mmCIF file of C-alpha atoms in Angstrom:
data_model
loop_
_atom_site.group_PDB
_atom_site.id
_atom_site.type_symbol
_atom_site.label_atom_id
_atom_site.label_comp_id
_atom_site.label_asym_id
_atom_site.label_seq_id
_atom_site.Cartn_x
_atom_site.Cartn_y
_atom_site.Cartn_z
ATOM 1 C CA ALA L 12 -21.641 -40.037 -8.498
ATOM 2 C CA ARG L 13 -18.171 -38.639 -8.881
ATOM 3 C CA GLU L 14 -16.978 -41.824 -10.592
ATOM 4 C CA LYS L 15 -19.909 -41.680 -12.997
ATOM 5 C CA ALA L 16 -18.937 -38.123 -13.841
ATOM 6 C CA GLY L 17 -15.567 -39.376 -14.942
ATOM 7 C CA GLY L 18 -13.349 -39.143 -11.853
ATOM 8 C CA GLU L 19 -11.412 -36.368 -10.097
ATOM 9 C CA HIS L 20 -9.825 -35.059 -13.286
ATOM 10 C CA ARG L 21 -13.270 -34.064 -14.546
ATOM 11 C CA MET L 22 -13.515 -31.515 -11.746
ATOM 12 C CA VAL L 23 -10.538 -29.532 -13.038
ATOM 13 C CA ARG L 24 -11.437 -27.150 -15.832
ATOM 14 C CA THR L 25 -7.851 -26.701 -17.033
ATOM 15 C CA ASP L 26 -4.494 -28.321 -16.407
ATOM 16 C CA ALA L 27 -2.204 -25.906 -14.541
ATOM 17 C CA THR L 28 0.820 -28.041 -15.468
ATOM 18 C CA LEU L 29 0.418 -27.165 -19.124
ATOM 19 C CA ALA L 30 2.214 -24.100 -20.469
ATOM 20 C CA ALA L 31 -0.779 -22.938 -22.489
ATOM 21 C CA GLY L 32 -2.984 -20.671 -20.448
ATOM 22 C CA SER L 33 -0.608 -20.471 -17.499
ATOM 23 C CA LEU L 34 0.530 -17.035 -16.331
ATOM 24 C CA ASP L 35 4.005 -18.486 -15.775
ATOM 25 C CA GLN L 36 4.511 -18.835 -19.515
ATOM 26 C CA PHE L 37 5.099 -15.088 -19.700
ATOM 27 C CA PHE L 38 7.979 -15.111 -17.220
ATOM 28 C CA HIS L 39 11.248 -16.986 -16.799
ATOM 29 C CA ALA L 40 11.109 -19.456 -13.940
ATOM 30 C CA ASN L 41 14.826 -19.169 -13.313
ATOM 31 C CA ALA L 42 16.136 -15.662 -12.646
ATOM 32 C CA SER L 43 19.720 -16.489 -13.620
ATOM 33 C CA ASP L 44 18.564 -17.947 -16.928
ATOM 34 C CA ALA L 45 16.502 -14.801 -17.539
ATOM 35 C CA ASN L 46 19.487 -12.541 -16.826
ATOM 36 C CA ALA L 47 21.759 -14.589 -19.076
ATOM 37 C CA GLU L 48 19.198 -14.505 -21.868
ATOM 38 C CA ARG L 49 18.746 -10.741 -21.459
ATOM 39 C CA ALA L 50 22.505 -10.167 -21.611
ATOM 40 C CA ARG L 51 22.754 -12.312 -24.745
ATOM 41 C CA LEU L 52 19.912 -10.432 -26.458
ATOM 42 C CA ASP L 53 21.368 -7.053 -25.455
ATOM 43 C CA GLU L 54 24.742 -8.000 -26.917
ATOM 44 C CA ALA L 55 23.057 -9.136 -30.142
ATOM 45 C CA ARG L 56 21.170 -5.828 -30.344
ATOM 46 C CA ARG L 57 24.359 -3.828 -29.858
ATOM 47 C CA GLU L 58 26.138 -5.773 -32.593
ATOM 48 C CA ALA L 59 23.182 -5.396 -34.970
ATOM 49 C CA ARG L 60 22.983 -1.659 -34.246
ATOM 50 C CA ALA L 61 26.713 -1.246 -34.914
ATOM 51 C CA ARG L 62 26.390 -3.059 -38.246
ATOM 52 C CA ARG L 63 23.453 -0.853 -39.266
ATOM 53 C CA TYR L 64 25.315 2.340 -38.449
ATOM 54 C CA ALA L 65 28.339 1.134 -40.400
ATOM 55 C CA ALA L 66 26.181 0.126 -43.380
ATOM 56 C CA ARG L 67 24.319 3.459 -43.453
ATOM 57 C CA GLY L 68 27.486 5.474 -43.163
ATOM 58 C CA GLY L 69 25.724 8.124 -41.085
ATOM 59 C CA ASP L 70 22.376 8.300 -42.895
ATOM 60 C CA LYS L 71 19.367 9.532 -40.934
ATOM 61 C CA PHE L 72 16.946 6.835 -39.949
ATOM 62 C CA THR L 73 14.048 8.959 -38.784
ATOM 63 C CA ALA L 74 12.806 12.422 -39.615
ATOM 64 C CA GLY L 75 13.975 15.133 -37.230
ATOM 65 C CA VAL L 76 16.578 12.989 -35.417
ATOM 66 C CA ASP L 77 20.173 13.108 -36.635
ATOM 67 C CA ASP L 78 22.820 10.459 -35.941
ATOM 68 C CA GLU L 79 24.372 12.348 -33.037
ATOM 69 C CA GLU L 80 21.050 12.587 -31.224
ATOM 70 C CA ALA L 81 20.270 8.992 -32.161
ATOM 71 C CA GLU L 82 23.516 7.859 -30.541
ATOM 72 C CA LEU L 83 22.705 9.849 -27.391
ATOM 73 C CA ARG L 84 19.180 8.462 -27.181
ATOM 74 C CA GLY L 85 20.307 4.990 -28.187
ATOM 75 C CA TYR L 86 17.624 4.354 -30.819
ATOM 76 C CA ASP L 87 18.229 1.602 -33.272
ATOM 77 C CA GLY L 88 17.665 2.010 -36.999
ATOM 78 C CA ASN L 89 14.093 0.748 -36.843
ATOM 79 C CA GLY L 90 12.910 3.035 -34.065
ATOM 80 C CA GLY L 91 13.247 0.183 -31.639
ATOM 81 C CA ASP L 92 14.870 0.053 -28.227
ATOM 82 C CA CYS L 93 16.364 3.017 -26.423
ATOM 83 C CA ALA L 94 19.643 2.703 -24.612
ATOM 84 C CA SER L 95 19.322 1.962 -20.924
ATOM 85 C CA PRO L 96 21.513 0.906 -18.017
ATOM 86 C CA GLU L 97 19.602 -2.384 -18.316
ATOM 87 C CA THR L 98 21.876 -3.223 -21.251
ATOM 88 C CA SER L 99 24.836 -3.454 -18.867
ATOM 89 C CA PRO L 100 26.148 -6.994 -18.428
ATOM 90 C CA GLU L 101 25.911 -6.415 -14.672
ATOM 91 C CA ASN L 102 22.873 -8.210 -13.318
ATOM 92 C CA VAL L 103 21.247 -6.199 -10.556
ATOM 93 C CA PRO L 104 18.481 -7.794 -8.449
ATOM 94 C CA ASP L 105 15.067 -6.191 -8.207
ATOM 95 C CA GLY L 106 14.941 -3.382 -5.663
ATOM 96 C CA GLU L 107 18.711 -2.883 -5.739
ATOM 97 C CA THR L 108 19.056 -0.810 -8.894
ATOM 98 C CA THR L 109 19.647 2.450 -7.012
ATOM 99 C CA GLU L 110 21.111 3.702 -3.757
ATOM 100 C CA LEU L 111 18.388 6.326 -3.313
ATOM 101 C CA THR L 112 16.900 5.866 0.153
ATOM 102 C CA SER L 113 13.408 6.880 -0.978
ATOM 103 C CA VAL L 114 13.296 4.159 -3.640
ATOM 104 C CA ARG L 115 14.718 1.558 -1.251
ATOM 105 C CA GLU L 116 11.916 2.475 1.164
ATOM 106 C CA LEU L 117 9.273 2.053 -1.542
ATOM 107 C CA TRP L 118 10.665 -1.383 -2.391
ATOM 108 C CA SER L 119 10.797 -2.317 1.289
ATOM 109 C CA GLU L 120 7.128 -1.378 1.621
ATOM 110 C CA ILE L 121 6.283 -3.639 -1.319
ATOM 111 C CA THR L 122 8.211 -6.636 0.020
ATOM 112 C CA SER L 123 7.039 -6.213 3.623
ATOM 113 C CA ASN L 124 3.403 -6.175 2.478
ATOM 114 C CA ALA L 125 3.824 -9.264 0.298
ATOM 115 C CA HIS L 126 1.660 -12.268 1.196
ATOM 116 C CA GLY L 127 3.425 -15.592 0.670
ATOM 117 C CA ALA L 128 0.292 -17.704 0.276
ATOM 118 C CA LEU L 129 -1.241 -15.270 -2.206
ATOM 119 C CA GLN L 130 2.026 -15.180 -4.171
ATOM 120 C CA ARG L 131 1.924 -18.962 -4.518
ATOM 121 C CA VAL L 132 -1.658 -18.783 -5.746
ATOM 122 C CA LEU L 133 -0.804 -16.097 -8.293
ATOM 123 C CA ARG L 134 2.191 -18.034 -9.626
ATOM 124 C CA GLY L 135 0.042 -21.096 -10.247
ATOM 125 C CA LEU L 136 -2.962 -19.388 -11.833
ATOM 126 C CA THR L 137 -4.353 -20.514 -15.139
ATOM 127 C CA LEU L 138 -6.346 -18.164 -17.328
ATOM 128 C CA VAL L 139 -9.902 -19.382 -17.949
ATOM 129 C CA GLY L 140 -11.597 -16.445 -19.671
ATOM 130 C CA CYS L 141 -13.399 -13.135 -19.387
ATOM 131 C CA ALA L 142 -16.405 -12.907 -17.053
ATOM 132 C CA ASP L 143 -17.350 -9.247 -17.531
ATOM 133 C CA GLU L 144 -15.348 -7.152 -19.987
ATOM 134 C CA ARG L 145 -16.950 -3.855 -18.972
ATOM 135 C CA ARG L 146 -15.926 -4.229 -15.337
ATOM 136 C CA GLY L 147 -12.623 -5.931 -16.159
ATOM 137 C CA LEU L 148 -13.532 -9.180 -14.387
ATOM 138 C CA TRP L 149 -11.707 -12.339 -15.478
ATOM 139 C CA LEU L 150 -11.869 -15.953 -14.331
ATOM 140 C CA LEU L 151 -8.608 -17.485 -13.117
ATOM 141 C CA GLN L 152 -8.121 -20.991 -11.777
ATOM 142 C CA HIS L 153 -5.786 -22.408 -9.148
ATOM 143 C CA GLY L 154 -6.108 -26.130 -8.553
ATOM 144 C CA THR L 155 -9.840 -26.841 -8.366
ATOM 145 C CA LYS L 156 -10.711 -23.316 -7.224
ATOM 146 C CA LEU L 157 -12.027 -20.648 -9.552
ATOM 147 C CA PHE L 158 -11.409 -16.964 -8.808
ATOM 148 C CA MET L 159 -13.048 -13.905 -10.316
ATOM 149 C CA VAL L 160 -10.486 -11.104 -10.405
ATOM 150 C CA ARG L 161 -10.305 -7.482 -11.496
ATOM 151 C CA VAL L 162 -7.319 -8.094 -13.758
ATOM 152 C CA ASN L 163 -6.639 -4.415 -14.476
ATOM 153 C CA ARG L 164 -6.318 -3.680 -10.781
ATOM 154 C CA LEU L 165 -4.009 -6.667 -10.368
ATOM 155 C CA ALA L 166 -1.986 -5.524 -13.390
ATOM 156 C CA ARG L 167 -1.660 -2.023 -11.941
ATOM 157 C CA ASP L 168 -0.049 -3.421 -8.786
ATOM 158 C CA PHE L 169 2.247 -5.571 -10.912
ATOM 159 C CA PHE L 170 3.429 -2.685 -13.109
ATOM 160 C CA TYR L 171 3.890 -0.401 -10.101
ATOM 161 C CA GLN L 172 6.143 -3.032 -8.550
ATOM 162 C CA ARG L 173 8.112 -3.401 -11.786
ATOM 163 C CA VAL L 174 8.733 0.356 -12.002
ATOM 164 C CA VAL L 175 10.034 0.462 -8.422
ATOM 165 C CA ALA L 176 11.970 -2.799 -8.777
ATOM 166 C CA ARG L 177 13.868 -1.642 -11.881
ATOM 167 C CA PHE L 178 14.074 2.061 -11.002
ATOM 168 C CA GLY L 179 16.814 3.703 -13.057
ATOM 169 C CA ARG L 180 17.327 0.626 -15.225
ATOM 170 C CA ILE L 181 14.079 0.505 -17.172
ATOM 171 C CA PRO L 182 14.595 0.068 -20.932
ATOM 172 C CA CYS L 183 12.515 2.177 -23.260
ATOM 173 C CA ARG L 184 11.209 1.773 -26.782
ATOM 174 C CA ALA L 185 10.875 4.615 -29.268
ATOM 175 C CA LEU L 186 7.475 5.613 -30.575
ATOM 176 C CA ALA L 187 6.972 5.474 -34.329
ATOM 177 C CA GLU L 188 6.364 9.238 -34.278
ATOM 178 C CA PRO L 189 6.860 11.942 -31.630
ATOM 179 C CA ALA L 190 3.652 12.694 -29.737
ATOM 180 C CA PRO L 191 3.227 16.414 -28.841
ATOM 181 C CA ILE L 192 2.396 16.562 -25.139
ATOM 182 C CA ALA L 193 0.282 19.733 -25.299
ATOM 183 C CA ALA L 194 -1.945 18.219 -27.989
ATOM 184 C CA LEU L 195 -2.354 15.015 -25.984
ATOM 185 C CA VAL L 196 -3.266 16.888 -22.804
ATOM 186 C CA ARG L 197 -5.737 18.978 -24.767
ATOM 187 C CA MET L 198 -7.375 15.766 -26.009
ATOM 188 C CA ALA L 199 -7.720 14.552 -22.419
ATOM 189 C CA LEU L 200 -9.236 17.866 -21.345
ATOM 190 C CA ASP L 201 -11.718 17.774 -24.232
ATOM 191 C CA ASP L 202 -13.105 14.546 -22.782
ATOM 192 C CA GLU L 203 -13.998 16.316 -19.552
ATOM 193 C CA GLU L 204 -17.296 18.121 -19.187
ATOM 194 C CA VAL L 205 -17.278 21.905 -19.040
ATOM 195 C CA PRO L 206 -18.726 23.125 -15.697
ATOM 196 C CA GLU L 207 -22.209 24.553 -15.961
ATOM 197 C CA GLY L 208 -22.236 28.330 -16.336
ATOM 198 C CA VAL L 209 -18.758 28.554 -17.881
ATOM 199 C CA GLU L 210 -18.657 30.184 -21.299
ATOM 200 C CA LYS L 211 -17.358 27.966 -24.078
ATOM 201 C CA ASP L 212 -14.753 30.479 -25.272
ATOM 202 C CA LYS L 213 -13.345 30.898 -21.782
ATOM 203 C CA ALA L 214 -13.292 27.141 -21.295
ATOM 204 C CA GLU L 215 -11.367 26.670 -24.544
ATOM 205 C CA GLU L 216 -8.865 29.344 -23.540
ATOM 206 C CA ALA L 217 -8.392 27.715 -20.143
ATOM 207 C CA LYS L 218 -7.791 24.328 -21.777
ATOM 208 C CA GLU L 219 -5.087 25.799 -24.012
ATOM 209 C CA LYS L 220 -3.309 27.337 -21.025
ATOM 210 C CA ILE L 221 -3.515 24.118 -19.019
ATOM 211 C CA ALA L 222 -2.219 22.045 -21.948
ATOM 212 C CA ASP L 223 0.733 24.389 -22.546
ATOM 213 C CA ALA L 224 1.589 24.483 -18.852
ATOM 214 C CA ALA L 225 1.399 20.697 -18.613
ATOM 215 C CA ALA L 226 3.686 20.255 -21.634
ATOM 216 C CA ALA L 227 6.184 22.716 -20.169
ATOM 217 C CA LEU L 228 6.216 20.884 -16.833
ATOM 218 C CA VAL L 229 6.685 17.418 -18.317
ATOM 219 C CA ALA L 230 9.413 18.729 -20.645
ATOM 220 C CA GLU L 231 11.150 20.306 -17.664
ATOM 221 C CA LYS L 232 11.260 16.873 -15.993
ATOM 222 C CA ALA L 233 12.473 15.103 -19.149
ATOM 223 C CA GLU L 234 15.886 14.143 -17.806
ATOM 224 C CA MET L 235 14.448 12.554 -14.664
ATOM 225 C CA LEU L 236 11.702 10.739 -16.563
ATOM 226 C CA ARG L 237 14.178 9.281 -19.041
ATOM 227 C CA GLU L 238 16.856 8.278 -16.532
ATOM 228 C CA TYR L 239 14.649 6.867 -13.783
ATOM 229 C CA PHE L 240 11.493 5.671 -15.526
ATOM 230 C CA GLY L 241 12.334 5.040 -19.197
ATOM 231 C CA VAL L 242 9.848 7.712 -20.329
ATOM 232 C CA ASP L 243 11.645 9.575 -23.119
ATOM 233 C CA VAL L 244 10.616 13.182 -23.691
ATOM 234 C CA ASP L 245 12.112 15.502 -26.310
ATOM 235 C CA GLN L 246 12.633 18.589 -24.190
ATOM 236 C CA ARG L 247 12.926 21.025 -27.084
ATOM 237 C CA ALA L 248 9.907 19.740 -29.007
ATOM 238 C CA ARG L 249 7.916 19.034 -25.821
ATOM 239 C CA ALA L 250 6.973 15.682 -27.296
ATOM 240 C CA LEU L 251 6.848 12.137 -26.004
ATOM 241 C CA VAL L 252 9.242 10.023 -28.088
ATOM 242 C CA GLY L 253 9.691 6.793 -26.125
ATOM 243 C CA LEU L 254 7.943 4.605 -23.548
ATOM 244 C CA PRO L 255 9.295 2.160 -20.949
ATOM 245 C CA VAL L 256 9.359 -1.597 -21.467
ATOM 246 C CA LEU L 257 8.029 -3.001 -18.206
ATOM 247 C CA CYS L 258 7.154 -6.486 -19.427
ATOM 248 C CA GLU L 259 8.596 -7.905 -22.632
ATOM 249 C CA GLY L 260 5.832 -8.553 -25.144
ATOM 250 C CA HIS L 261 3.401 -6.131 -23.521
ATOM 251 C CA ALA L 262 2.626 -2.668 -24.869
ATOM 252 C CA PRO L 263 0.242 -0.145 -23.325
ATOM 253 C CA ASN L 264 -2.897 1.033 -25.089
ATOM 254 C CA LEU L 265 -1.706 4.174 -26.890
ATOM 255 C CA ALA L 266 -5.266 5.477 -26.943
ATOM 256 C CA ARG L 267 -4.659 6.250 -23.263
ATOM 257 C CA LEU L 268 -1.648 8.499 -23.967
ATOM 258 C CA PRO L 269 -3.678 11.714 -23.432
ATOM 259 C CA GLU L 270 -4.719 10.622 -19.925
ATOM 260 C CA PHE L 271 -1.146 9.498 -19.196
ATOM 261 C CA CYS L 272 0.361 12.869 -20.127
ATOM 262 C CA LEU L 273 -2.274 14.714 -18.117
ATOM 263 C CA SER L 274 -1.555 12.420 -15.178
ATOM 264 C CA LEU L 275 2.183 13.138 -15.326
ATOM 265 C CA ALA L 276 1.472 16.852 -15.120
ATOM 266 C CA HIS L 277 -1.345 16.915 -12.570
ATOM 267 C CA GLU L 278 -1.159 13.753 -10.472
ATOM 268 C CA VAL L 279 2.578 13.487 -9.836
ATOM 269 C CA ASN L 280 3.947 15.231 -6.758
ATOM 270 C CA TRP L 281 7.020 16.937 -8.191
ATOM 271 C CA GLU L 282 7.876 18.738 -4.937
ATOM 272 C CA GLU L 283 9.080 15.901 -2.668
ATOM 273 C CA GLU L 284 11.385 13.048 -3.655
ATOM 274 C CA LYS L 285 9.652 9.932 -2.316
ATOM 275 C CA PRO L 286 6.080 11.036 -3.141
ATOM 276 C CA CYS L 287 7.354 12.069 -6.574
ATOM 277 C CA PHE L 288 8.755 8.628 -7.348
ATOM 278 C CA GLU L 289 5.697 6.903 -5.865
ATOM 279 C CA THR L 290 3.111 8.952 -7.779
ATOM 280 C CA CYS L 291 5.084 8.825 -11.020
ATOM 281 C CA ALA L 292 5.320 5.031 -10.761
ATOM 282 C CA GLY L 293 1.589 4.997 -10.067
ATOM 283 C CA SER L 294 0.806 7.055 -13.174
ATOM 284 C CA ILE L 295 2.904 4.759 -15.350
ATOM 285 C CA ALA L 296 1.323 1.664 -13.790
ATOM 286 C CA SER L 297 -2.207 2.986 -14.393
ATOM 287 C CA PHE L 298 -1.345 3.715 -18.029
ATOM 288 C CA TYR L 299 0.148 0.271 -18.640
ATOM 289 C CA SER L 300 -2.624 -1.637 -16.882
ATOM 290 C CA GLY L 301 -5.532 0.337 -18.306
ATOM 291 C CA HIS L 302 -6.801 0.623 -14.728
ATOM 292 C CA ASP L 303 -9.348 3.371 -14.061
ATOM 293 C CA ASP L 304 -9.987 4.164 -10.392
ATOM 294 C CA SER L 305 -13.411 5.556 -11.258
ATOM 295 C CA HIS L 306 -14.689 1.996 -11.860
ATOM 296 C CA ASP L 307 -13.487 0.613 -8.529
ATOM 297 C CA ASP L 308 -16.758 1.290 -6.751
ATOM 298 C CA ASP L 309 -19.165 0.209 -9.486
ATOM 299 C CA ASP L 310 -20.363 -2.691 -7.341
ATOM 300 C CA SER L 311 -19.593 -2.944 -3.658
ATOM 301 C CA HIS L 312 -19.919 -6.735 -3.632
ATOM 302 C CA ASP L 313 -16.894 -7.015 -5.945
ATOM 303 C CA GLU L 314 -14.481 -5.660 -3.323
ATOM 304 C CA ASN L 315 -13.286 -9.148 -2.329
ATOM 305 C CA VAL L 316 -13.155 -10.899 -5.692
ATOM 306 C CA VAL L 317 -9.370 -11.153 -5.362
ATOM 307 C CA PRO L 318 -8.393 -14.021 -3.053
ATOM 308 C CA PRO L 319 -8.186 -12.537 0.461
ATOM 309 C CA GLY L 320 -4.836 -12.338 2.233
#
């Protein structure tokens, strides 16, 4: 019967050896080649930026940011990449970008919990298509096996690992326009239901106070966010002006910026070093993956849709 169906190759829905559809197409297979390519691109960017500055002769390239501030922030003339230690020709392996013990411990936890067999499966996956967009379920194939996976949850783990792996060396990209943090937090609060029995005027006043306090807190942590996580905040304007580049070619959904700013203010533990770095990386990862914990328990039978370890 199998021969009548056309042979073994008929059983395989896609060819994992082809670049199209393979997850590997988004990443360099050889780390040294990737580092060399990154160094070459960084050098080209620096040369292009220098030529633009020379050609402009000191002209402003964006409203509200003069050349001195632009040099400090490292923006290019098109509002592109921000300066970062990543532009250094020194190639630092993942997990070794800082000497901070707390970050080394977080990376050690990631590597010690890694599952070799699952890693091999993930590297060889081929994208088949979406199974259920509402619940974020996608079909992925490895060999002749088909897996149904919550891709957003998988992406959250990936982005969390990238934040920890490149801690302190994460490049950032400037937003087209500064995004006032208080206004974004207020938008997130407006999406939440007002508790029954609370007067509307009092609720509005409370939202304003929460939004202002959140903006003040995030602005206060601007230096840490920029240096460690590539999140660029204008401390004086209390505005978000740049976001980290965690995976080249991928950009987060900016419609989720309000929830991200609220998360930075209310879900990050700013009191203790290791929990601070862990929760901040988690907030960034949730923003970049579009993962919403509230949908995790929609259906209990979906708990094991990811290949078990």
